[in-house]
């Protein structure tokens, strides 16, 4: 089963880019989803401080 | 505890050839244990989810649960030890969103700060179950653990877990569980690498034979240039017998034998006995563990002793009326003269 060295290289590049996006994008994505959902009804709006302060 | 993230690629099986994967799978487990243990609704859900499956078909055999959870009851009474000082703040921002700040001070390299975030989606399968669950944590040097769990249909659940350390994917695995009326079939793909053609595939099948007895099999297949002959496969068999308050479970294969016995003696006391042998390294370990719940004192105590002369215990006490939990951990080895103490304070959750 062979991929040509050239194809491997290109595939490797694609994986590397995907990995980097996933690596640095995962936590921001979770935070984005959480903020997009917003606060529970009746509670004040979320701000970045809600992540740290009680 | 987020036990359900336990992406268990069965421990000892590949331990020689596959040190890497099992090590990473183990660290995934650890991270699962150290990641936010709070979000009470959530953890209850996930326990409930397996319970509902069990009780759903009570009149017939019922779903036996997954193979990963075969020894769960016995494992759950064993203490999860930690070392050093641990300080954790769990902050529920909304019903769907929680963040955690953890500060770990110890001699190992897991020392330092970690930030964790959990997002729970809006797909509601039962009043207490929400999907997808997306959780991850990151430390200042950019090491990330990421987990995604989604119940795609009422019978089909997908779990993805990955770990990135020093900008390298040290573990990645995708597990798909299909829960039928009286069986569960799972397929796990771990660390697939198309470029150097390596990876691990694990298939599980667990069938409820009667109301009390479940039988199953596991096929683990590893391929890659590092494997002698390019590929190898290991088959093992599994069984679980539930007799009232007691549960026997075991897995047996060419590489090892693993037996567990669990019993709930009273409302306060549960205990488990475990024997794990590995034929490859010619080693066997027996463990006796117990859990004492004292709801009036808000204390959960877990202790264990094993044949390597380890004595370990973890005590968790809720400091009512504050929303604090104090955890004390101790592990003592008489032959090696080692003692490790851990103190933890968890705020919120």
Tab-separated table of N, CA, C and O in Angstrom, chain B residues 164-233:
chain	number	residue	atom	x	y	z
B	164	UNK	N	-2.711	16.713	23.286
B	164	UNK	CA	-1.612	17.328	22.541
B	164	UNK	C	-0.581	17.817	23.537
B	164	UNK	O	-0.903	18.580	24.454
B	165	UNK	N	0.648	17.325	23.391
B	165	UNK	CA	1.716	17.748	24.292
B	165	UNK	C	2.916	18.163	23.479
B	165	UNK	O	3.288	17.463	22.525
B	166	UNK	N	3.506	19.252	23.847
B	166	UNK	CA	4.644	19.808	23.106
B	166	UNK	C	4.342	19.870	21.615
B	166	UNK	O	5.137	19.458	20.784
B	167	UNK	N	3.142	20.325	21.311
B	167	UNK	CA	2.690	20.486	19.920
B	167	UNK	C	2.653	19.181	19.138
B	167	UNK	O	2.682	19.187	17.913
B	168	UNK	N	2.609	18.071	19.840
B	168	UNK	CA	2.474	16.783	19.146
B	168	UNK	C	1.237	16.082	19.675
B	168	UNK	O	0.938	16.142	20.856
B	169	UNK	N	0.532	15.425	18.766
B	169	UNK	CA	-0.635	14.664	19.203
B	169	UNK	C	-0.119	13.381	19.831
B	169	UNK	O	0.357	12.490	19.145
B	170	UNK	N	-0.196	13.295	21.169
B	170	UNK	CA	0.327	12.105	21.827
B	170	UNK	C	-0.730	11.014	21.927
B	170	UNK	O	-0.408	9.860	22.110
B	171	UNK	N	-1.992	11.385	21.827
B	171	UNK	CA	-3.038	10.374	21.848
B	171	UNK	C	-4.267	10.944	21.169
B	171	UNK	O	-4.585	12.115	21.328
B	172	UNK	N	-4.888	10.122	20.395
B	172	UNK	CA	-6.150	10.535	19.775
B	172	UNK	C	-6.963	9.278	19.598
B	172	UNK	O	-6.443	8.262	19.135
B	173	UNK	N	-8.185	9.320	20.017
B	173	UNK	CA	-8.994	8.135	19.772
B	173	UNK	C	-10.467	8.461	19.653
B	173	UNK	O	-10.970	9.414	20.238
B	174	UNK	N	-11.108	7.671	18.851
B	174	UNK	CA	-12.526	7.844	18.610
B	174	UNK	C	-13.215	6.528	18.933
B	174	UNK	O	-12.843	5.481	18.422
B	175	UNK	N	-14.202	6.592	19.808
B	175	UNK	CA	-14.939	5.390	20.188
B	175	UNK	C	-16.390	5.562	19.791
B	175	UNK	O	-16.983	6.613	20.049
B	176	UNK	N	-16.932	4.570	19.164
B	176	UNK	CA	-18.346	4.585	18.817
B	176	UNK	C	-19.019	3.412	19.506
B	176	UNK	O	-18.586	2.276	19.356
B	177	UNK	N	-20.025	3.703	20.297
B	177	UNK	CA	-20.766	2.646	20.998
B	177	UNK	C	-22.154	2.545	20.399
B	177	UNK	O	-22.843	3.554	20.252
B	178	UNK	N	-22.552	1.334	20.112
B	178	UNK	CA	-23.920	1.116	19.682
B	178	UNK	C	-24.599	0.246	20.722
B	178	UNK	O	-24.168	-0.870	20.997
B	179	UNK	N	-25.668	0.793	21.324
B	179	UNK	CA	-26.347	0.041	22.373
B	179	UNK	C	-27.634	-0.549	21.838
B	179	UNK	O	-28.585	0.183	21.543
B	180	UNK	N	-27.647	-1.843	21.683
B	180	UNK	CA	-28.867	-2.518	21.263
B	180	UNK	C	-29.715	-2.849	22.472
B	180	UNK	O	-29.413	-2.433	23.586
B	181	UNK	N	-30.786	-3.613	22.270
B	181	UNK	CA	-31.669	-3.930	23.393
B	181	UNK	C	-30.974	-4.777	24.439
B	181	UNK	O	-31.160	-4.579	25.626
B	182	UNK	N	-30.182	-5.752	23.993
B	182	UNK	CA	-29.515	-6.607	24.971
B	182	UNK	C	-28.034	-6.787	24.663
B	182	UNK	O	-27.435	-7.764	25.065
B	183	UNK	N	-27.472	-5.852	23.908
B	183	UNK	CA	-26.041	-5.944	23.631
B	183	UNK	C	-25.467	-4.556	23.401
B	183	UNK	O	-26.211	-3.601	23.154
B	184	UNK	N	-24.165	-4.468	23.495
B	184	UNK	CA	-23.459	-3.233	23.153
B	184	UNK	C	-22.265	-3.593	22.278
B	184	UNK	O	-21.510	-4.505	22.616
B	185	UNK	N	-22.148	-2.903	21.171
B	185	UNK	CA	-20.997	-3.114	20.296
B	185	UNK	C	-20.232	-1.807	20.219
B	185	UNK	O	-20.833	-0.740	20.098
B	186	UNK	N	-18.919	-1.873	20.339
B	186	UNK	CA	-18.119	-0.645	20.288
B	186	UNK	C	-16.929	-0.843	19.356
B	186	UNK	O	-16.382	-1.937	19.258
B	187	UNK	N	-16.564	0.231	18.728
B	187	UNK	CA	-15.355	0.209	17.910
B	187	UNK	C	-14.518	1.426	18.281
B	187	UNK	O	-15.025	2.543	18.327
B	188	UNK	N	-13.250	1.174	18.576
B	188	UNK	CA	-12.351	2.270	18.924
B	188	UNK	C	-11.218	2.338	17.912
B	188	UNK	O	-10.629	1.311	17.586
B	189	UNK	N	-10.970	3.513	17.431
B	189	UNK	CA	-9.814	3.733	16.570
B	189	UNK	C	-8.870	4.630	17.343
B	189	UNK	O	-9.271	5.692	17.806
B	190	UNK	N	-7.642	4.163	17.528
B	190	UNK	CA	-6.713	4.969	18.322
B	190	UNK	C	-5.453	5.270	17.535
B	190	UNK	O	-4.934	4.405	16.825
B	191	UNK	N	-4.989	6.477	17.687
B	191	UNK	CA	-3.752	6.942	17.065
B	191	UNK	C	-3.568	6.509	15.617
B	191	UNK	O	-2.542	5.939	15.269
B	192	UNK	N	-4.563	6.739	14.771
B	192	UNK	CA	-4.361	6.355	13.373
B	192	UNK	C	-3.353	7.298	12.718
B	192	UNK	O	-3.371	8.494	12.982
B	193	UNK	N	-2.475	6.737	11.945
B	193	UNK	CA	-1.494	7.562	11.246
B	193	UNK	C	-1.407	7.068	9.808
B	193	UNK	O	-0.916	5.967	9.542
B	194	UNK	N	-1.920	7.884	8.911
B	194	UNK	CA	-1.992	7.450	7.514
B	194	UNK	C	-0.606	7.487	6.882
B	194	UNK	O	-0.291	6.685	6.009
B	195	UNK	N	0.214	8.370	7.371
B	195	UNK	CA	1.501	8.572	6.697
B	195	UNK	C	2.458	7.413	6.953
B	195	UNK	O	3.002	6.842	6.027
B	196	UNK	N	2.633	7.033	8.230
B	196	UNK	CA	3.495	5.855	8.413
B	196	UNK	C	2.684	4.584	8.663
B	196	UNK	O	3.206	3.589	9.131
B	197	UNK	N	1.423	4.654	8.311
B	197	UNK	CA	0.538	3.487	8.324
B	197	UNK	C	0.615	2.723	9.634
B	197	UNK	O	1.081	1.586	9.686
B	198	UNK	N	0.178	3.369	10.679
B	198	UNK	CA	0.114	2.670	11.952
B	198	UNK	C	-1.172	3.069	12.661
B	198	UNK	O	-1.820	4.054	12.299
B	199	UNK	N	-1.525	2.289	13.644
B	199	UNK	CA	-2.734	2.599	14.399
B	199	UNK	C	-3.207	1.395	15.178
B	199	UNK	O	-2.632	0.309	15.096
B	200	UNK	N	-4.245	1.608	15.954
B	200	UNK	CA	-4.819	0.548	16.773
B	200	UNK	C	-6.328	0.547	16.573
B	200	UNK	O	-6.956	1.610	16.550
B	201	UNK	N	-6.883	-0.624	16.405
B	201	UNK	CA	-8.335	-0.763	16.324
B	201	UNK	C	-8.765	-1.718	17.420
B	201	UNK	O	-8.139	-2.763	17.607
B	202	UNK	N	-9.785	-1.359	18.145
B	202	UNK	CA	-10.284	-2.253	19.190
B	202	UNK	C	-11.789	-2.410	19.011
B	202	UNK	O	-12.520	-1.415	18.938
B	203	UNK	N	-12.226	-3.631	18.915
B	203	UNK	CA	-13.659	-3.910	18.805
B	203	UNK	C	-14.138	-4.622	20.052
B	203	UNK	O	-13.466	-5.509	20.576
B	204	UNK	N	-15.300	-4.192	20.543
B	204	UNK	CA	-15.871	-4.797	21.752
B	204	UNK	C	-17.280	-5.260	21.448
B	204	UNK	O	-18.025	-4.575	20.746
B	205	UNK	N	-17.639	-6.380	22.020
B	205	UNK	CA	-19.034	-6.797	21.910
B	205	UNK	C	-19.434	-7.405	23.243
B	205	UNK	O	-18.760	-8.308	23.750
B	206	UNK	N	-20.490	-6.897	23.823
B	206	UNK	CA	-20.942	-7.413	25.110
B	206	UNK	C	-22.430	-7.760	24.986
B	206	UNK	O	-23.239	-6.917	24.587
B	207	UNK	N	-22.739	-8.990	25.302
B	207	UNK	CA	-24.111	-9.477	25.122
B	207	UNK	C	-24.682	-9.901	26.474
B	207	UNK	O	-24.026	-10.614	27.228
B	208	UNK	N	-25.896	-9.457	26.756
B	208	UNK	CA	-26.560	-9.912	27.975
B	208	UNK	C	-27.176	-11.277	27.685
B	208	UNK	O	-28.062	-11.396	26.845
B	209	UNK	N	-26.659	-12.297	28.354
B	209	UNK	CA	-27.146	-13.656	28.106
B	209	UNK	C	-28.391	-13.923	28.944
B	209	UNK	O	-29.355	-14.521	28.489
B	210	UNK	N	-28.348	-13.483	30.182
B	210	UNK	CA	-29.552	-13.543	31.010
B	210	UNK	C	-29.588	-12.224	31.778
B	210	UNK	O	-28.745	-11.359	31.579
B	211	UNK	N	-30.545	-12.126	32.659
B	211	UNK	CA	-30.654	-10.879	33.418
B	211	UNK	C	-29.389	-10.611	34.230
B	211	UNK	O	-28.988	-9.483	34.438
B	212	UNK	N	-28.748	-11.697	34.683
B	212	UNK	CA	-27.590	-11.539	35.556
B	212	UNK	C	-26.252	-11.663	34.849
B	212	UNK	O	-25.240	-11.225	35.372
B	213	UNK	N	-26.266	-12.323	33.712
B	213	UNK	CA	-24.987	-12.671	33.090
B	213	UNK	C	-24.788	-11.961	31.762
B	213	UNK	O	-25.685	-11.933	30.916
B	214	UNK	N	-23.609	-11.387	31.614
B	214	UNK	CA	-23.244	-10.772	30.336
B	214	UNK	C	-21.929	-11.367	29.878
B	214	UNK	O	-21.005	-11.548	30.677
B	215	UNK	N	-21.847	-11.722	28.614
B	215	UNK	CA	-20.616	-12.270	28.059
B	215	UNK	C	-20.157	-11.392	26.911
B	215	UNK	O	-20.984	-10.839	26.185
B	216	UNK	N	-18.861	-11.289	26.761
B	216	UNK	CA	-18.384	-10.425	25.690
B	216	UNK	C	-17.028	-10.838	25.181
B	216	UNK	O	-16.389	-11.751	25.700
B	217	UNK	N	-16.602	-10.173	24.140
B	217	UNK	CA	-15.299	-10.449	23.558
B	217	UNK	C	-14.670	-9.153	23.105
B	217	UNK	O	-15.357	-8.174	22.823
B	218	UNK	N	-13.362	-9.174	23.055
B	218	UNK	CA	-12.635	-8.003	22.608
B	218	UNK	C	-11.601	-8.421	21.574
B	218	UNK	O	-10.918	-9.431	21.750
B	219	UNK	N	-11.529	-7.670	20.520
B	219	UNK	CA	-10.485	-7.909	19.531
B	219	UNK	C	-9.687	-6.626	19.400
B	219	UNK	O	-10.236	-5.581	19.075
B	220	UNK	N	-8.410	-6.730	19.689
B	220	UNK	CA	-7.555	-5.554	19.562
B	220	UNK	C	-6.564	-5.824	18.443
B	220	UNK	O	-5.940	-6.887	18.396
B	221	UNK	N	-6.450	-4.880	17.558
B	221	UNK	CA	-5.598	-5.069	16.394
B	221	UNK	C	-4.675	-3.877	16.275
B	221	UNK	O	-5.118	-2.733	16.333
B	222	UNK	N	-3.395	-4.165	16.153
B	222	UNK	CA	-2.433	-3.075	16.024
B	222	UNK	C	-1.610	-3.288	14.777
B	222	UNK	O	-1.198	-4.411	14.483
B	223	UNK	N	-1.404	-2.239	14.035
B	223	UNK	CA	-0.569	-2.363	12.843
B	223	UNK	C	0.391	-1.185	12.780
B	223	UNK	O	0.171	-0.150	13.399
B	224	UNK	N	1.454	-1.379	12.063
B	224	UNK	CA	2.433	-0.295	11.943
B	224	UNK	C	3.826	-0.859	11.814
B	224	UNK	O	4.071	-2.028	12.135
B	225	UNK	N	4.763	-0.040	11.372
B	225	UNK	CA	6.129	-0.526	11.158
B	225	UNK	C	6.813	-0.947	12.460
B	225	UNK	O	7.718	-1.777	12.441
B	226	UNK	N	6.374	-0.385	13.584
B	226	UNK	CA	7.029	-0.716	14.854
B	226	UNK	C	6.579	-2.062	15.400
B	226	UNK	O	7.183	-2.599	16.328
B	227	UNK	N	5.501	-2.621	14.824
B	227	UNK	CA	4.967	-3.881	15.333
B	227	UNK	C	5.685	-5.030	14.632
B	227	UNK	O	5.833	-5.004	13.416
B	228	UNK	N	6.150	-6.030	15.386
B	228	UNK	CA	6.802	-7.161	14.726
B	228	UNK	C	5.852	-7.828	13.730
B	228	UNK	O	4.710	-8.127	14.088
B	229	UNK	N	6.321	-8.017	12.511
B	229	UNK	CA	5.475	-8.615	11.492
B	229	UNK	C	4.496	-7.626	10.894
B	229	UNK	O	3.675	-8.002	10.049
B	230	UNK	N	4.546	-6.388	11.337
B	230	UNK	CA	3.680	-5.372	10.746
B	230	UNK	C	2.316	-5.277	11.384
B	230	UNK	O	1.652	-4.251	11.304
B	231	UNK	N	1.862	-6.363	11.990
B	231	UNK	CA	0.540	-6.310	12.614
B	231	UNK	C	0.412	-7.385	13.687
B	231	UNK	O	1.124	-8.383	13.664
B	232	UNK	N	-0.473	-7.150	14.603
B	232	UNK	CA	-0.762	-8.180	15.598
B	232	UNK	C	-2.190	-7.997	16.112
B	232	UNK	O	-2.756	-6.904	16.043
B	233	UNK	N	-2.764	-9.095	16.568
B	233	UNK	CA	-4.129	-9.022	17.081
B	233	UNK	C	-4.216	-9.825	18.367
B	233	UNK	O	-3.531	-10.837	18.526
